[in-house]
Amino acid sequence: MITLFLQLFWTFFLIGMFTFGGGYAVIGVIQSEIVVAKGWISESVFTDIVAISQMTPGPVGLNCSTYVGYEVLKQAGAGELVAGLGSFTASLAVVLPSFIIMLAIVKIYDSFRKSPVFSGVMSALRPAVAGLIGAAAIALMFYIRFGGSGLEAGIIADNFPDWKSWAIFGAAFILSFWKKAGALKVIFGAAIIGVLIY
């Protein structure tokens, strides 16, 4: 169990260290590391975690890390208290790099603020952040696996079980992309519709 705690801490520390763009960008990286690379939880469980993370107060990336830490320990057979320590471990690990980096940046920001290199790095990171957010959305819709029979890909059936789920997805996309509806309105509207039709 100690080994799992150390692996959990190191994995989330690296996620926190190398993910730029905030909560939605980190979701794709967490999915890639926890679900695909390590297989600690399933795709459907991860999707539930993302949904709950969006509905609870606070940054979605931190919420997701907290719940993933709990779920990883729970699926390893830990009790409630130890699983709670898994939540704490993942949460601490994912914010620790940002905390350290921000302390360092505050000390040197004034001297680098007008540097063309610094401005260039910040400009280059913006499209990468957009790509990470898009990758997170695709990762919640489709699975891609490399197995003995080659490449396998398809829709995650637990996330889109029938045509009604696709209709909810389409409506949410249209409302947020074209109608510029607020995220909270879309999330709560989808939740209400889900409760009514499922």
PDB file of C-alpha atoms in Angstrom:
ATOM      1  CA  MET A   1       0.000   0.000   0.000  1.00  0.00           C
ATOM      2  CA  ILE A   2       2.925   2.356   0.740  1.00  0.00           C
ATOM      3  CA  THR A   3       4.212   1.723  -2.781  1.00  0.00           C
ATOM      4  CA  LEU A   4       0.826   2.709  -4.220  1.00  0.00           C
ATOM      5  CA  PHE A   5       0.866   5.940  -2.188  1.00  0.00           C
ATOM      6  CA  LEU A   6       4.333   6.772  -3.507  1.00  0.00           C
ATOM      7  CA  GLN A   7       3.294   5.972  -7.099  1.00  0.00           C
ATOM      8  CA  LEU A   8       0.151   8.070  -6.671  1.00  0.00           C
ATOM      9  CA  PHE A   9       2.143  11.009  -5.287  1.00  0.00           C
ATOM     10  CA  TRP A  10       4.804  10.837  -8.010  1.00  0.00           C
ATOM     11  CA  THR A  11       2.260  10.468 -10.827  1.00  0.00           C
ATOM     12  CA  PHE A  12       0.214  13.467  -9.691  1.00  0.00           C
ATOM     13  CA  PHE A  13       3.352  15.492  -8.948  1.00  0.00           C
ATOM     14  CA  LEU A  14       4.446  14.979 -12.567  1.00  0.00           C
ATOM     15  CA  ILE A  15       0.939  15.802 -13.804  1.00  0.00           C
ATOM     16  CA  GLY A  16       1.015  19.021 -11.777  1.00  0.00           C
ATOM     17  CA  MET A  17       4.533  19.817 -12.998  1.00  0.00           C
ATOM     18  CA  PHE A  18       3.981  19.382 -16.727  1.00  0.00           C
ATOM     19  CA  THR A  19       0.352  20.357 -17.343  1.00  0.00           C
ATOM     20  CA  PHE A  20      -0.354  23.901 -18.495  1.00  0.00           C
ATOM     21  CA  GLY A  21      -3.755  25.503 -18.952  1.00  0.00           C
ATOM     22  CA  GLY A  22      -5.710  24.813 -15.788  1.00  0.00           C
ATOM     23  CA  GLY A  23      -8.338  22.285 -14.872  1.00  0.00           C
ATOM     24  CA  TYR A  24      -9.750  21.192 -18.201  1.00  0.00           C
ATOM     25  CA  ALA A  25      -6.301  20.759 -19.701  1.00  0.00           C
ATOM     26  CA  VAL A  26      -5.225  18.525 -16.804  1.00  0.00           C
ATOM     27  CA  ILE A  27      -8.185  16.160 -17.257  1.00  0.00           C
ATOM     28  CA  GLY A  28      -6.772  14.677 -20.461  1.00  0.00           C
ATOM     29  CA  VAL A  29      -3.384  14.146 -18.817  1.00  0.00           C
ATOM     30  CA  ILE A  30      -4.953  12.477 -15.761  1.00  0.00           C
ATOM     31  CA  GLN A  31      -7.001  10.224 -18.046  1.00  0.00           C
ATOM     32  CA  SER A  32      -3.920   9.290 -20.041  1.00  0.00           C
ATOM     33  CA  GLU A  33      -1.815   8.489 -16.970  1.00  0.00           C
ATOM     34  CA  ILE A  34      -4.351   6.940 -14.592  1.00  0.00           C
ATOM     35  CA  VAL A  35      -6.756   5.171 -16.946  1.00  0.00           C
ATOM     36  CA  VAL A  36      -4.654   4.312 -20.008  1.00  0.00           C
ATOM     37  CA  ALA A  37      -1.045   4.008 -18.813  1.00  0.00           C
ATOM     38  CA  LYS A  38      -1.563   2.603 -15.312  1.00  0.00           C
ATOM     39  CA  GLY A  39      -5.070   1.116 -15.560  1.00  0.00           C
ATOM     40  CA  TRP A  40      -5.878   2.079 -11.971  1.00  0.00           C
ATOM     41  CA  ILE A  41      -9.506   2.935 -12.807  1.00  0.00           C
ATOM     42  CA  SER A  42     -11.809   2.324 -15.776  1.00  0.00           C
ATOM     43  CA  GLU A  43     -12.893   4.848 -18.406  1.00  0.00           C
ATOM     44  CA  SER A  44     -16.488   4.871 -17.166  1.00  0.00           C
ATOM     45  CA  VAL A  45     -15.409   5.512 -13.552  1.00  0.00           C
ATOM     46  CA  PHE A  46     -13.147   8.328 -14.765  1.00  0.00           C
ATOM     47  CA  THR A  47     -16.027   9.900 -16.688  1.00  0.00           C
ATOM     48  CA  ASP A  48     -18.150   9.840 -13.524  1.00  0.00           C
ATOM     49  CA  ILE A  49     -15.271  11.454 -11.640  1.00  0.00           C
ATOM     50  CA  VAL A  50     -15.024  14.251 -14.235  1.00  0.00           C
ATOM     51  CA  ALA A  51     -18.786  14.870 -14.052  1.00  0.00           C
ATOM     52  CA  ILE A  52     -18.712  15.089 -10.253  1.00  0.00           C
ATOM     53  CA  SER A  53     -15.600  17.272 -10.362  1.00  0.00           C
ATOM     54  CA  GLN A  54     -17.399  19.763 -12.609  1.00  0.00           C
ATOM     55  CA  MET A  55     -20.437  19.919 -10.342  1.00  0.00           C
ATOM     56  CA  THR A  56     -18.551  20.446  -7.086  1.00  0.00           C
ATOM     57  CA  PRO A  57     -17.077  23.803  -6.032  1.00  0.00           C
ATOM     58  CA  GLY A  58     -13.418  24.459  -6.760  1.00  0.00           C
ATOM     59  CA  PRO A  59     -10.980  23.944  -9.630  1.00  0.00           C
ATOM     60  CA  VAL A  60     -12.015  20.975 -11.765  1.00  0.00           C
ATOM     61  CA  GLY A  61      -8.462  19.631 -12.073  1.00  0.00           C
ATOM     62  CA  LEU A  62      -7.951  19.597  -8.308  1.00  0.00           C
ATOM     63  CA  ASN A  63     -11.404  18.101  -7.698  1.00  0.00           C
ATOM     64  CA  CYS A  64     -10.665  15.396 -10.253  1.00  0.00           C
ATOM     65  CA  SER A  65      -7.296  14.623  -8.641  1.00  0.00           C
ATOM     66  CA  THR A  66      -8.885  14.398  -5.190  1.00  0.00           C
ATOM     67  CA  TYR A  67     -11.562  11.960  -6.322  1.00  0.00           C
ATOM     68  CA  VAL A  68      -9.123   9.896  -8.424  1.00  0.00           C
ATOM     69  CA  GLY A  69      -6.815   9.531  -5.407  1.00  0.00           C
ATOM     70  CA  TYR A  70      -9.747   8.251  -3.344  1.00  0.00           C
ATOM     71  CA  GLU A  71     -10.962   5.877  -6.053  1.00  0.00           C
ATOM     72  CA  VAL A  72      -7.512   4.403  -6.776  1.00  0.00           C
ATOM     73  CA  LEU A  73      -7.023   3.460  -3.113  1.00  0.00           C
ATOM     74  CA  LYS A  74     -10.616   2.231  -2.792  1.00  0.00           C
ATOM     75  CA  GLN A  75     -10.210  -0.090  -5.780  1.00  0.00           C
ATOM     76  CA  ALA A  76      -6.950  -1.363  -4.258  1.00  0.00           C
ATOM     77  CA  GLY A  77      -8.984  -2.575  -1.269  1.00  0.00           C
ATOM     78  CA  ALA A  78      -8.316   0.262   1.171  1.00  0.00           C
ATOM     79  CA  GLY A  79     -10.841   1.385   3.761  1.00  0.00           C
ATOM     80  CA  GLU A  80     -12.485   4.800   3.897  1.00  0.00           C
ATOM     81  CA  LEU A  81      -9.764   6.440   6.006  1.00  0.00           C
ATOM     82  CA  VAL A  82      -6.877   5.183   3.851  1.00  0.00           C
ATOM     83  CA  ALA A  83      -8.775   6.107   0.677  1.00  0.00           C
ATOM     84  CA  GLY A  84      -9.206   9.591   2.163  1.00  0.00           C
ATOM     85  CA  LEU A  85      -5.431   9.756   2.564  1.00  0.00           C
ATOM     86  CA  GLY A  86      -5.220   8.838  -1.126  1.00  0.00           C
ATOM     87  CA  SER A  87      -7.349  11.909  -1.880  1.00  0.00           C
ATOM     88  CA  PHE A  88      -5.044  14.065   0.223  1.00  0.00           C
ATOM     89  CA  THR A  89      -1.931  12.596  -1.422  1.00  0.00           C
ATOM     90  CA  ALA A  90      -3.151  13.180  -4.994  1.00  0.00           C
ATOM     91  CA  SER A  91      -4.416  16.688  -4.169  1.00  0.00           C
ATOM     92  CA  LEU A  92      -1.189  17.729  -2.466  1.00  0.00           C
ATOM     93  CA  ALA A  93       0.960  16.260  -5.234  1.00  0.00           C
ATOM     94  CA  VAL A  94      -0.917  17.980  -8.074  1.00  0.00           C
ATOM     95  CA  VAL A  95      -0.787  21.463  -6.498  1.00  0.00           C
ATOM     96  CA  LEU A  96       2.717  21.266  -5.034  1.00  0.00           C
ATOM     97  CA  PRO A  97       4.606  21.968  -8.310  1.00  0.00           C
ATOM     98  CA  SER A  98       2.420  24.999  -9.050  1.00  0.00           C
ATOM     99  CA  PHE A  99       2.939  26.296  -5.531  1.00  0.00           C
ATOM    100  CA  ILE A 100       6.714  25.939  -5.808  1.00  0.00           C
ATOM    101  CA  ILE A 101       6.826  27.439  -9.310  1.00  0.00           C
ATOM    102  CA  MET A 102       4.601  30.386  -8.324  1.00  0.00           C
ATOM    103  CA  LEU A 103       6.829  31.169  -5.355  1.00  0.00           C
ATOM    104  CA  ALA A 104       9.821  31.207  -7.695  1.00  0.00           C
ATOM    105  CA  ILE A 105       8.019  33.273 -10.352  1.00  0.00           C
ATOM    106  CA  VAL A 106       6.918  35.889  -7.850  1.00  0.00           C
ATOM    107  CA  LYS A 107      10.565  36.396  -6.945  1.00  0.00           C
ATOM    108  CA  ILE A 108      11.775  36.806 -10.552  1.00  0.00           C
ATOM    109  CA  TYR A 109       8.686  37.986 -12.471  1.00  0.00           C
ATOM    110  CA  ASP A 110       9.589  41.659 -12.607  1.00  0.00           C
ATOM    111  CA  SER A 111      12.952  40.960 -14.182  1.00  0.00           C
ATOM    112  CA  PHE A 112      11.509  38.644 -16.889  1.00  0.00           C
ATOM    113  CA  ARG A 113       8.192  40.361 -17.601  1.00  0.00           C
ATOM    114  CA  LYS A 114       9.491  42.423 -20.532  1.00  0.00           C
ATOM    115  CA  SER A 115      11.698  39.682 -21.970  1.00  0.00           C
ATOM    116  CA  PRO A 116      10.833  38.652 -25.573  1.00  0.00           C
ATOM    117  CA  VAL A 117      11.734  35.038 -24.735  1.00  0.00           C
ATOM    118  CA  PHE A 118       9.212  34.986 -21.881  1.00  0.00           C
ATOM    119  CA  SER A 119       6.528  36.527 -24.126  1.00  0.00           C
ATOM    120  CA  GLY A 120       7.312  33.952 -26.821  1.00  0.00           C
ATOM    121  CA  VAL A 121       6.975  31.046 -24.412  1.00  0.00           C
ATOM    122  CA  MET A 122       3.611  32.338 -23.155  1.00  0.00           C
ATOM    123  CA  SER A 123       2.364  32.801 -26.747  1.00  0.00           C
ATOM    124  CA  ALA A 124       3.452  29.270 -27.678  1.00  0.00           C
ATOM    125  CA  LEU A 125       1.658  27.756 -24.674  1.00  0.00           C
ATOM    126  CA  ARG A 126      -1.778  29.159 -25.596  1.00  0.00           C
ATOM    127  CA  PRO A 127      -2.441  26.832 -28.581  1.00  0.00           C
ATOM    128  CA  ALA A 128      -1.034  23.898 -26.597  1.00  0.00           C
ATOM    129  CA  VAL A 129      -3.591  24.576 -23.854  1.00  0.00           C
ATOM    130  CA  ALA A 130      -6.426  24.616 -26.409  1.00  0.00           C
ATOM    131  CA  GLY A 131      -5.159  21.294 -27.766  1.00  0.00           C
ATOM    132  CA  LEU A 132      -5.059  19.723 -24.287  1.00  0.00           C
ATOM    133  CA  ILE A 133      -8.639  20.805 -23.575  1.00  0.00           C
ATOM    134  CA  GLY A 134      -9.775  19.338 -26.916  1.00  0.00           C
ATOM    135  CA  ALA A 135      -7.885  16.113 -26.190  1.00  0.00           C
ATOM    136  CA  ALA A 136      -9.664  15.852 -22.825  1.00  0.00           C
ATOM    137  CA  ALA A 137     -13.052  16.110 -24.538  1.00  0.00           C
ATOM    138  CA  ILE A 138     -12.129  13.461 -27.106  1.00  0.00           C
ATOM    139  CA  ALA A 139     -10.730  11.160 -24.386  1.00  0.00           C
ATOM    140  CA  LEU A 140     -14.114  11.210 -22.635  1.00  0.00           C
ATOM    141  CA  MET A 141     -15.898  10.199 -25.843  1.00  0.00           C
ATOM    142  CA  PHE A 142     -13.593   7.631 -27.463  1.00  0.00           C
ATOM    143  CA  TYR A 143     -11.192   4.943 -26.322  1.00  0.00           C
ATOM    144  CA  ILE A 144      -8.011   4.080 -28.175  1.00  0.00           C
ATOM    145  CA  ARG A 145      -6.007   1.012 -27.199  1.00  0.00           C
ATOM    146  CA  PHE A 146      -2.971  -0.706 -28.601  1.00  0.00           C
ATOM    147  CA  GLY A 147      -3.359  -4.423 -28.014  1.00  0.00           C
ATOM    148  CA  GLY A 148      -2.194  -7.723 -29.412  1.00  0.00           C
ATOM    149  CA  SER A 149      -4.568  -7.373 -32.344  1.00  0.00           C
ATOM    150  CA  GLY A 150      -3.329  -3.867 -33.142  1.00  0.00           C
ATOM    151  CA  LEU A 151      -5.133  -0.585 -32.722  1.00  0.00           C
ATOM    152  CA  GLU A 152      -8.627  -0.657 -31.218  1.00  0.00           C
ATOM    153  CA  ALA A 153     -10.822   2.423 -31.138  1.00  0.00           C
ATOM    154  CA  GLY A 154     -14.456   3.178 -30.507  1.00  0.00           C
ATOM    155  CA  ILE A 155     -17.012   5.131 -28.533  1.00  0.00           C
ATOM    156  CA  ILE A 156     -17.043   4.611 -24.760  1.00  0.00           C
ATOM    157  CA  ALA A 157     -20.399   2.869 -24.460  1.00  0.00           C
ATOM    158  CA  ASP A 158     -20.885   3.728 -20.781  1.00  0.00           C
ATOM    159  CA  ASN A 159     -20.676   7.438 -21.628  1.00  0.00           C
ATOM    160  CA  PHE A 160     -22.991   7.285 -24.668  1.00  0.00           C
ATOM    161  CA  PRO A 161     -25.342   4.326 -24.107  1.00  0.00           C
ATOM    162  CA  ASP A 162     -28.099   5.435 -26.520  1.00  0.00           C
ATOM    163  CA  TRP A 163     -29.344   8.157 -28.865  1.00  0.00           C
ATOM    164  CA  LYS A 164     -30.691  10.234 -25.942  1.00  0.00           C
ATOM    165  CA  SER A 165     -27.174  10.674 -24.548  1.00  0.00           C
ATOM    166  CA  TRP A 166     -25.991  11.874 -27.968  1.00  0.00           C
ATOM    167  CA  ALA A 167     -28.922  14.316 -28.094  1.00  0.00           C
ATOM    168  CA  ILE A 168     -27.981  15.735 -24.670  1.00  0.00           C
ATOM    169  CA  PHE A 169     -24.358  16.043 -25.818  1.00  0.00           C
ATOM    170  CA  GLY A 170     -25.425  17.805 -29.034  1.00  0.00           C
ATOM    171  CA  ALA A 171     -27.691  20.220 -27.179  1.00  0.00           C
ATOM    172  CA  ALA A 172     -24.981  21.023 -24.637  1.00  0.00           C
ATOM    173  CA  PHE A 173     -22.465  21.630 -27.416  1.00  0.00           C
ATOM    174  CA  ILE A 174     -24.814  23.928 -29.343  1.00  0.00           C
ATOM    175  CA  LEU A 175     -25.789  25.871 -26.210  1.00  0.00           C
ATOM    176  CA  SER A 176     -22.212  26.405 -25.090  1.00  0.00           C
ATOM    177  CA  PHE A 177     -20.527  26.909 -28.480  1.00  0.00           C
ATOM    178  CA  TRP A 178     -23.057  28.893 -30.500  1.00  0.00           C
ATOM    179  CA  LYS A 179     -25.415  30.318 -27.892  1.00  0.00           C
ATOM    180  CA  LYS A 180     -22.591  31.071 -25.419  1.00  0.00           C
ATOM    181  CA  ALA A 181     -24.623  29.680 -22.501  1.00  0.00           C
ATOM    182  CA  GLY A 182     -22.812  29.592 -19.182  1.00  0.00           C
ATOM    183  CA  ALA A 183     -21.211  26.312 -18.124  1.00  0.00           C
ATOM    184  CA  LEU A 184     -23.278  26.077 -14.941  1.00  0.00           C
ATOM    185  CA  LYS A 185     -26.549  26.426 -16.852  1.00  0.00           C
ATOM    186  CA  VAL A 186     -25.496  23.704 -19.303  1.00  0.00           C
ATOM    187  CA  ILE A 187     -24.321  21.334 -16.537  1.00  0.00           C
ATOM    188  CA  PHE A 188     -27.428  21.752 -14.386  1.00  0.00           C
ATOM    189  CA  GLY A 189     -29.726  21.573 -17.412  1.00  0.00           C
ATOM    190  CA  ALA A 190     -28.101  18.329 -18.562  1.00  0.00           C
ATOM    191  CA  ALA A 191     -28.294  16.923 -15.035  1.00  0.00           C
ATOM    192  CA  ILE A 192     -32.019  17.672 -14.782  1.00  0.00           C
ATOM    193  CA  ILE A 193     -32.716  16.197 -18.218  1.00  0.00           C
ATOM    194  CA  GLY A 194     -30.655  13.113 -17.320  1.00  0.00           C
ATOM    195  CA  VAL A 195     -32.632  12.560 -14.132  1.00  0.00           C
ATOM    196  CA  LEU A 196     -35.930  12.940 -15.995  1.00  0.00           C
ATOM    197  CA  ILE A 197     -35.214  10.629 -18.951  1.00  0.00           C
ATOM    198  CA  TYR A 198     -33.021   8.020 -17.252  1.00  0.00           C
TER     199      TYR A 198
END
